[in-house]
Short mmCIF file of C-alpha atoms in Angstrom, two decimals:
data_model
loop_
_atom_site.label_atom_id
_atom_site.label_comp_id
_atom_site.label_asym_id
_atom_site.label_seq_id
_atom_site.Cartn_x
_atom_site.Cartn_y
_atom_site.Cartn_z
CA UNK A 844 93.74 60.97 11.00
CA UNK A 845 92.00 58.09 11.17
CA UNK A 846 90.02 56.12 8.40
CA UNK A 847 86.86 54.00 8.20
CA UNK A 848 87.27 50.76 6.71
CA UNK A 849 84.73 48.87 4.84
CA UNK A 850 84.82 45.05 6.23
CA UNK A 851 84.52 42.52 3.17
CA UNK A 852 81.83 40.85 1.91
CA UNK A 853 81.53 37.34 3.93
CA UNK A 854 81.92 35.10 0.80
CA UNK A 855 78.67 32.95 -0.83
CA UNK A 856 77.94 30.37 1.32
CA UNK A 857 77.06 27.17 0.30
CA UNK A 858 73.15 27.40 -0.04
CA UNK A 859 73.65 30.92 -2.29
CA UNK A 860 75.81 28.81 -4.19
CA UNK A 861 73.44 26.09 -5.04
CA UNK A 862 70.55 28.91 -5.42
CA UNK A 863 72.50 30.45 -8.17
CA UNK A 864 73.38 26.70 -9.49
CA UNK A 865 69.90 25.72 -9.44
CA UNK A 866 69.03 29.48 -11.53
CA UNK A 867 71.83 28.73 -13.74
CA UNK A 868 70.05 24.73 -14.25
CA UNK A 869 66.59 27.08 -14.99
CA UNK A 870 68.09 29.47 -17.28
CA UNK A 871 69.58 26.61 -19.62
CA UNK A 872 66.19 24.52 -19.32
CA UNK A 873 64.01 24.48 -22.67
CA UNK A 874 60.71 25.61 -21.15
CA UNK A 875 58.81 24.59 -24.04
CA UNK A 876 60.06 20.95 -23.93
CA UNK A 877 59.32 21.08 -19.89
CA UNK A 878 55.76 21.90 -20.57
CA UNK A 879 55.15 19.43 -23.70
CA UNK A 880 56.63 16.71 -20.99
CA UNK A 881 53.83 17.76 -18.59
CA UNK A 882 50.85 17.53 -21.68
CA UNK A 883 52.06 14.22 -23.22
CA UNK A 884 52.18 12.94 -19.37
CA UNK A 885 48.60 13.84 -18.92
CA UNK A 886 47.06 12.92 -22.48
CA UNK A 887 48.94 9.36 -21.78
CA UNK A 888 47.21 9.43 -18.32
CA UNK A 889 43.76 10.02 -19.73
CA UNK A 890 44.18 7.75 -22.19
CA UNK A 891 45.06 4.91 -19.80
CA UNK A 892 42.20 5.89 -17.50
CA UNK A 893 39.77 5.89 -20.50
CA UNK A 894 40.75 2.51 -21.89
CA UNK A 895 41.97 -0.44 -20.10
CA UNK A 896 43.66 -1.74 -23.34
CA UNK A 897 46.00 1.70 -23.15
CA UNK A 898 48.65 -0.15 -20.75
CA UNK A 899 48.35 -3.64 -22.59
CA UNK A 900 51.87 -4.57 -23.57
CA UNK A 901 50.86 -4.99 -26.79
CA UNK A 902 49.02 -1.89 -27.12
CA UNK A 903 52.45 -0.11 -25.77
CA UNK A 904 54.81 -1.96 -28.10
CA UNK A 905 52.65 -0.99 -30.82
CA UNK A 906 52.84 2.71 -29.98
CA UNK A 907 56.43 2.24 -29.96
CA UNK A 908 56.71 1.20 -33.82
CA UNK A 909 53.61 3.81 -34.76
CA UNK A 910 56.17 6.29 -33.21
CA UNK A 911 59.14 4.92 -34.75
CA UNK A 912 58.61 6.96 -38.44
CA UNK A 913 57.46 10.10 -37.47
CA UNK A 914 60.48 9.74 -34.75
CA UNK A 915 63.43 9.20 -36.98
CA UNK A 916 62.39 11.66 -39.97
CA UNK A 917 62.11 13.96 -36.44
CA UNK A 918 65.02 14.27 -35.53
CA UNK A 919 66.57 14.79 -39.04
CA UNK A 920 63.56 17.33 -39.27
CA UNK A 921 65.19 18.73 -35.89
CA UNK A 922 68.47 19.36 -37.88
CA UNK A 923 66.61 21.61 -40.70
CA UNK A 924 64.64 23.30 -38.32
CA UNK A 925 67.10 24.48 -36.37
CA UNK A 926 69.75 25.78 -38.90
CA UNK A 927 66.42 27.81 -40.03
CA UNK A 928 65.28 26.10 -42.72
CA UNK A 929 62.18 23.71 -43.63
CA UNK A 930 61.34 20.62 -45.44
CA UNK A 931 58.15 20.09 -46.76
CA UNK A 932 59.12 17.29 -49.16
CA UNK A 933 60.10 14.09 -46.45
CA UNK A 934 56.10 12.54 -46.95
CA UNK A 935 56.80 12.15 -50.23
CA UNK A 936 60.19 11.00 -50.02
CA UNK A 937 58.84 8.32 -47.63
CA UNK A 938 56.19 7.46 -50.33
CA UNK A 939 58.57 7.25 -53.14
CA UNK A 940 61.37 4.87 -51.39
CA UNK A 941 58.56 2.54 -50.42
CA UNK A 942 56.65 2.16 -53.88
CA UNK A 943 60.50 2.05 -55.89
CA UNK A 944 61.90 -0.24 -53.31
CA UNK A 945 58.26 -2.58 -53.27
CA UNK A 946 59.04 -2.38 -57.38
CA UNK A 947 62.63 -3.11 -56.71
CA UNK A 948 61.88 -6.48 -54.48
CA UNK A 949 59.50 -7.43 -57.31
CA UNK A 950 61.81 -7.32 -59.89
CA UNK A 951 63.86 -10.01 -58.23
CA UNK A 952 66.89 -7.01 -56.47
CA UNK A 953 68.59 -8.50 -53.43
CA UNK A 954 66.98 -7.24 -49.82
CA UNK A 955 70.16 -5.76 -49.01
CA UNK A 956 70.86 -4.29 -52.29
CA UNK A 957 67.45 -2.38 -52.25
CA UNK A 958 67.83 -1.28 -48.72
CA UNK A 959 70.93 0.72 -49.79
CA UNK A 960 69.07 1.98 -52.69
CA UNK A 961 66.33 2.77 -50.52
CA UNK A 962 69.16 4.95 -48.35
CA UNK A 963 70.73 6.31 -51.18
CA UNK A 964 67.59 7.07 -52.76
CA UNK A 965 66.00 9.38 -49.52
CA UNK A 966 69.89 11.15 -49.33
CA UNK A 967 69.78 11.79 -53.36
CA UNK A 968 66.56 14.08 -52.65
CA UNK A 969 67.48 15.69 -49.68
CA UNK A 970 71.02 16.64 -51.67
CA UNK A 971 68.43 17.72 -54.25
CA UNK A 972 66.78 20.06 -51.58
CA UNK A 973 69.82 21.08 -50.06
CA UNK A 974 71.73 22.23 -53.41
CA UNK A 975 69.00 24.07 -55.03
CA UNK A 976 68.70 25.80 -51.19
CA UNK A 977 72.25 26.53 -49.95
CA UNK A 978 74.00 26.91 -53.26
CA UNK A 979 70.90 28.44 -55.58
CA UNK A 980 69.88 30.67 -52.78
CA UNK A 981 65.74 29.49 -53.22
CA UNK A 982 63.97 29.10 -50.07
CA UNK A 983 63.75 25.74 -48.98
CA UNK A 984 60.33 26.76 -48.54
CA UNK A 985 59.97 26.75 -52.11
CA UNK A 986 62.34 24.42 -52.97
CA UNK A 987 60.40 21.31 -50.97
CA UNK A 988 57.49 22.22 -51.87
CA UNK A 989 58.01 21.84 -55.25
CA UNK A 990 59.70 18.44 -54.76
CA UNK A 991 56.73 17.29 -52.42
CA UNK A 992 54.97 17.44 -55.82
CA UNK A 993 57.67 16.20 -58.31
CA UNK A 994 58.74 13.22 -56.16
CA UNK A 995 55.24 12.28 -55.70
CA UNK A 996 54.25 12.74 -58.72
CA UNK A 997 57.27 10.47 -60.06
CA UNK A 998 56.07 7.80 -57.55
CA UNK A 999 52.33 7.72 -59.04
CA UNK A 1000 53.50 7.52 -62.45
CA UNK A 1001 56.25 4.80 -62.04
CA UNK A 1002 53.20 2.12 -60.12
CA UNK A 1003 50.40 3.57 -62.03
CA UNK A 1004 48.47 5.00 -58.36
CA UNK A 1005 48.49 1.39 -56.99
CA UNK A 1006 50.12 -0.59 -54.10
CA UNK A 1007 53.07 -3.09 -55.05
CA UNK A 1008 52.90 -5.84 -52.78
CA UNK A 1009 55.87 -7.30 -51.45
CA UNK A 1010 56.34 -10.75 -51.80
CA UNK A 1011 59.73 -11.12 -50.29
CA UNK A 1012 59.92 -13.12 -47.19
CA UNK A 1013 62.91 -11.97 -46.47
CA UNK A 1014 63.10 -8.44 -46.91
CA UNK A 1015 60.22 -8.61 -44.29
CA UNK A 1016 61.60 -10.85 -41.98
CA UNK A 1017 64.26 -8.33 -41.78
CA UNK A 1018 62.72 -5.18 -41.11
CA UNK A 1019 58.88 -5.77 -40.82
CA UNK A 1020 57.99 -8.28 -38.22
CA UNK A 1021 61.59 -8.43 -36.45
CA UNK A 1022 60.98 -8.04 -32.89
CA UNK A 1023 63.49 -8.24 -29.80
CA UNK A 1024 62.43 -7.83 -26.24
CA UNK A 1025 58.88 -7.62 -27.89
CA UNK A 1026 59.40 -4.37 -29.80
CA UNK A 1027 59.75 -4.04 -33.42
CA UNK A 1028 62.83 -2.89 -35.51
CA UNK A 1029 61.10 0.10 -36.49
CA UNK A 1030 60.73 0.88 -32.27
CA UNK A 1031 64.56 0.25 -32.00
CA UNK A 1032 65.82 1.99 -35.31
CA UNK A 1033 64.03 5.05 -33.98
CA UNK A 1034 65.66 4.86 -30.48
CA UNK A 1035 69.59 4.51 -32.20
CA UNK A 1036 68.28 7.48 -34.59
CA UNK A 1037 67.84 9.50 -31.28
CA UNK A 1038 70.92 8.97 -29.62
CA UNK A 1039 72.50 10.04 -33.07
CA UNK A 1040 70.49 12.48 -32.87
CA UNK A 1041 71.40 13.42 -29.51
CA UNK A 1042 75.20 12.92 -30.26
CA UNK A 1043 75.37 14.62 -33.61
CA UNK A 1044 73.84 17.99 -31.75
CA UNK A 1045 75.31 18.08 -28.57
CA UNK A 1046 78.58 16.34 -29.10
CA UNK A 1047 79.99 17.38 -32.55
CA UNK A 1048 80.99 20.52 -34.58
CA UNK A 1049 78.31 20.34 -36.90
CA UNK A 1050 75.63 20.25 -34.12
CA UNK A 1051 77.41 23.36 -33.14
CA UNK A 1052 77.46 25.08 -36.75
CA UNK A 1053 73.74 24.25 -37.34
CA UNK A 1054 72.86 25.60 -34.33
CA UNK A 1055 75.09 28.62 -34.93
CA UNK A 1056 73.71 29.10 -38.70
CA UNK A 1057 70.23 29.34 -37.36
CA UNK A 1058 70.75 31.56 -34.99
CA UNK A 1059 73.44 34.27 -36.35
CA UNK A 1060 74.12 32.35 -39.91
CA UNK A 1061 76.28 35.59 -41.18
CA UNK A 1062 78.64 35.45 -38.19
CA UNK A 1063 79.24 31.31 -38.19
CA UNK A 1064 79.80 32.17 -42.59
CA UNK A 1065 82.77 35.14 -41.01
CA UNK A 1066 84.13 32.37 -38.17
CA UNK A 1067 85.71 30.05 -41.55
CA UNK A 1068 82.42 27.70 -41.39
CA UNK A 1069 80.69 26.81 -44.86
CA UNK A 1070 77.55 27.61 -44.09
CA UNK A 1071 75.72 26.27 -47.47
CA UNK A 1072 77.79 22.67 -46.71
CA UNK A 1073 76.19 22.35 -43.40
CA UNK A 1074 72.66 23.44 -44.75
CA UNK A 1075 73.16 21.10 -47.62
CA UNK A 1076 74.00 18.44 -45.19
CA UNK A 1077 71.00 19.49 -42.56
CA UNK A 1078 68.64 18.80 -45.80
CA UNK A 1079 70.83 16.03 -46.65
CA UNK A 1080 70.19 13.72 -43.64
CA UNK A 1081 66.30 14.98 -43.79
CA UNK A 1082 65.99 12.80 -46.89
CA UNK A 1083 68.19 9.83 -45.77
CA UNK A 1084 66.22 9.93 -42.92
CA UNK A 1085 62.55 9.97 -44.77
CA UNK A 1086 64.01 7.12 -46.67
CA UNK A 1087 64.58 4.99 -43.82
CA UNK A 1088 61.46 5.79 -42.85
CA UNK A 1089 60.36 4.80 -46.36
CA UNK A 1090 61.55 1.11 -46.36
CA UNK A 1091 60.65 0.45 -42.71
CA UNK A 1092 56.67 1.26 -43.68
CA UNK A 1093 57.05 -0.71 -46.37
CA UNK A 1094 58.35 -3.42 -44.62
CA UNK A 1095 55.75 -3.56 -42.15
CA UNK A 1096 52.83 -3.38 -44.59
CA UNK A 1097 54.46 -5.36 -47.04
CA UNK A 1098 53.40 -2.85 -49.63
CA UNK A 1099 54.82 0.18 -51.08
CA UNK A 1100 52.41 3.15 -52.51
CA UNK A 1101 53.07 6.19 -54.13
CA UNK A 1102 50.31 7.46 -52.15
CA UNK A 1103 50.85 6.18 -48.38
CA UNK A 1104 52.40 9.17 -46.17
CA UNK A 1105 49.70 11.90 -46.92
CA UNK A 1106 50.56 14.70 -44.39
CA UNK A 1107 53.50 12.90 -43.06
CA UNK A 1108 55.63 15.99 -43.42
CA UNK A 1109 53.15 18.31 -41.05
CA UNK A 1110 53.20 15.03 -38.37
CA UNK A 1111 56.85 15.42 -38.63
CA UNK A 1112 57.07 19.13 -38.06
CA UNK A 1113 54.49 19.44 -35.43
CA UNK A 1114 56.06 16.70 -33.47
CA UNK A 1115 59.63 19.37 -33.74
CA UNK A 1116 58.22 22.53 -33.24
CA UNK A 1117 55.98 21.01 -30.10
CA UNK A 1118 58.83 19.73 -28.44
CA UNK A 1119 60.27 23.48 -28.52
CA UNK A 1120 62.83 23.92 -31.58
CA UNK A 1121 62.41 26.70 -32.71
CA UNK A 1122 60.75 27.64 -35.79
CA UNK A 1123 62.96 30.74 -36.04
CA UNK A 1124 66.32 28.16 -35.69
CA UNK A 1125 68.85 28.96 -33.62
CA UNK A 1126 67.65 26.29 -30.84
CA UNK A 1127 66.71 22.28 -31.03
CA UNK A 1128 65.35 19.77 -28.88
CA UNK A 1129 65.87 16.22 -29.42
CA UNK A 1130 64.19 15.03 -26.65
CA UNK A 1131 61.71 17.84 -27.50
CA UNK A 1132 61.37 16.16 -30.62
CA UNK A 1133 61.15 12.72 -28.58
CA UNK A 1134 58.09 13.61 -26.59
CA UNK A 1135 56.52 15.38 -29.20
CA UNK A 1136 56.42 12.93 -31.66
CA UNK A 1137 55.28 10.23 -28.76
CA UNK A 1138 52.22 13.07 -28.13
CA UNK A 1139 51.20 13.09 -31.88
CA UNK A 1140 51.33 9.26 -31.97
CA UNK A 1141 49.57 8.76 -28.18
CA UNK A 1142 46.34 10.81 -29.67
CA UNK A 1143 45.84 9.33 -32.82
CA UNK A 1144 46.36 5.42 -31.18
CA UNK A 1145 44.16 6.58 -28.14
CA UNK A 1146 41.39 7.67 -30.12
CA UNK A 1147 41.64 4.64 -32.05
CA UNK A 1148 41.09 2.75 -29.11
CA UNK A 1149 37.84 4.42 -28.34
CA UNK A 1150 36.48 3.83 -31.32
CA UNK A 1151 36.38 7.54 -32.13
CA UNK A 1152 34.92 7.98 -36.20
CA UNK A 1153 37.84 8.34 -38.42
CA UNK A 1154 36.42 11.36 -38.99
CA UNK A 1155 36.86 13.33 -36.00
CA UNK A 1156 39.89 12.03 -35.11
CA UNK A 1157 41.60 14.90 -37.34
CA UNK A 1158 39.36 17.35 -35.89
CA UNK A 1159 39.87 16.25 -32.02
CA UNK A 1160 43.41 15.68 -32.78
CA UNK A 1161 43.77 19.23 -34.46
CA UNK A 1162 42.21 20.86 -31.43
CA UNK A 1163 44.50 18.91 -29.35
CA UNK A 1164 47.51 20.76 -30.43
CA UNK A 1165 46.35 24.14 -30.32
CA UNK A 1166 45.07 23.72 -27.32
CA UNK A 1167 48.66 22.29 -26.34
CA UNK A 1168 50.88 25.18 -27.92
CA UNK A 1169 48.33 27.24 -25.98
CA UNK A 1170 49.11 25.89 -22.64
CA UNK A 1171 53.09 26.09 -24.58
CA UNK A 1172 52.96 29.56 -24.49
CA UNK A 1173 51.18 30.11 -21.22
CA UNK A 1174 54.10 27.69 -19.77
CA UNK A 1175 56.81 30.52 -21.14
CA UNK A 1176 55.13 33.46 -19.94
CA UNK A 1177 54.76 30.81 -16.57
CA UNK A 1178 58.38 30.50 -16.70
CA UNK A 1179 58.79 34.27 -16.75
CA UNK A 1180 57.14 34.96 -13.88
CA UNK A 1181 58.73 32.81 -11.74
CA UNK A 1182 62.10 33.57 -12.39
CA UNK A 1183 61.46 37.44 -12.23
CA UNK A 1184 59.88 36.75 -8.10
CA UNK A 1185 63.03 34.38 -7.51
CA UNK A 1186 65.53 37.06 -9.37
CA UNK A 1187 67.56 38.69 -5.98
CA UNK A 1188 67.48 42.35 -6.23
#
């Protein structure tokens, strides 16, 4: 009686092992951020091609501390976003820490005394935000919203609706017109807020949990996590964050007013979502948040260089981003195809 053997397979060799690496590489890769990286390549292309002045040092180390802001309340914004929640109220945060601290200088406060207050001022919102959220149960949708009014609102009425000037030397020395290697504070602030940013997500548990709560909050709540801590905490560091932010622009204009920021919050959040966080939460970018927030800033300084009317620069700029989280979107269903004519059968 005799039997028929089937031979084994011959094992993967080495190039269906580095195919299925490389897939693997693919799979994990945030599309969205892949394709923003493409656009903000080619607006900072045209830009430099339209405008000799684009590539001046200068120019560039300008950019950097334009940037720096709408950077650092980014990646805090980053945070919220992810664990699935929103924060309309960091604009007028920032406009609140920078008319109190302007009032604060005035009144004869230490520099470093009112840059803690300035901290501790941003963080006392966001706790705000994050208590009535997590622990009330009220939409943070509602919940900022309604502080992007109050907090304002206290900020006109404590300097009347006009600018405080700051006439502390040092206070600006410190923070305003600091430069090393020719960049500003502001420019090198933002880059240690990334890498905290990158560390805090990647490299800790509560990058983990708010990644978990926005994605599949109910089973992170079931795994022993406090879930309303952590969302407390995400809308915690959003306001320490915008209050950084806060007493850095006041520093460099050596003013504070109750009505500087204006729209600062949707800056901030198109800057996330365009580097591909997800509105839904469950997934964050950093360096999605990175290149988004250097696109924002690379259209609104390139414009200025042309001499484009004040006027249509929201318009062009508007047009700008739908157009990019058009080509977003096209990029995805890109990405789709691709990997369905290199799947193996």
């Amino acid at each position: 009686m005799s039997t028929t053997q089937t031979p084994p397979e011959a094992p993967a060799g080495p190039s269906a092992q580095r195919l299925a690496r490389q897939r693997s590489i693919w799979e994990r890769t945030n599309k969205a951020t892949l394709v923003m990286a493409g656009v903000t390549l080619a607006v900072f292309v045209f830009f430099a091609a339209a405008d000799s002045a684009f590539l001046t040092f200068a120019n560039l180390s300008n950019l950097a501390t334009q940037v720096g802001p709408v950077l650092i309340v980014g990646v805090a914004m980053t945070f919220v976003i992810t664990a699935g929640q929103i924060d309309l109220s960091v604009g007028s945060i920032v406009a609140f820490v920078a008319a109190i601290s302007a009032q604060l200088l005035v009144a004869g406060w230490d520099s470093s005394l009112v840059m803690v207050a300035a901290l501790l001022m941003g963080l006392g919102w966001g706790l705000v935000n994050g208590w009535f959220t997590a622990y009330q149960g009220i939409p943070a949708f509602i919940v900022t919203l309604a502080t992007l009014s109050v907090v304002r609102g206290l900020a006109l009425f404590q300097t009347g609706g006009f600018s405080v000037p700051i006439a502390s030397t040092t206070f600006v020395a410190k923070l305003g017109t600091a430069r090393w290697l020719g960049f500003s504070a502001t420019a090198w602030i933002a880059l240690a807020v990334v890498v905290l940013g990158l560390v805090l997500l990647h490299a800790t548990r509560f990058g983990q949990y708010v990644i978990g709560i926005g994605a599949a909050a109910e089973s992170v709540r079931r795994a022993g996590v406090n879930v309303k801590l952590v969302t407390m905490a995400a809308l915690g560091f959003s306001g320490l964050a915008a209050g950084l932010a806060g007493l850095l622009i006041a520093a460099r204009l050596g003013s504070g007013s109750a009505n500087s920021a204006q729209g600062f919050e949707l800056t901030v959040i198109a800057a996330v979502v365009l580097g591909g966080t997800s509105l839904l939460g469950g997934r964050g970018t950093i360096v999605g948040t990175l290149i988004g927030a250097l696109l924002t800033q690379i259209i609104a300084n390139g414009l200025t260089l042309l001499s484009v009317s004040p006027y249509l620069t929201p318009i062009i700029t508007g047009a700008v981003l739908v157009l990019v989280v058009w080509v977003n979107l096209r990029g995805r269903d890109l990405a789709w195809f691709v990997q369905r004519l290199t799947r193996r059968p």
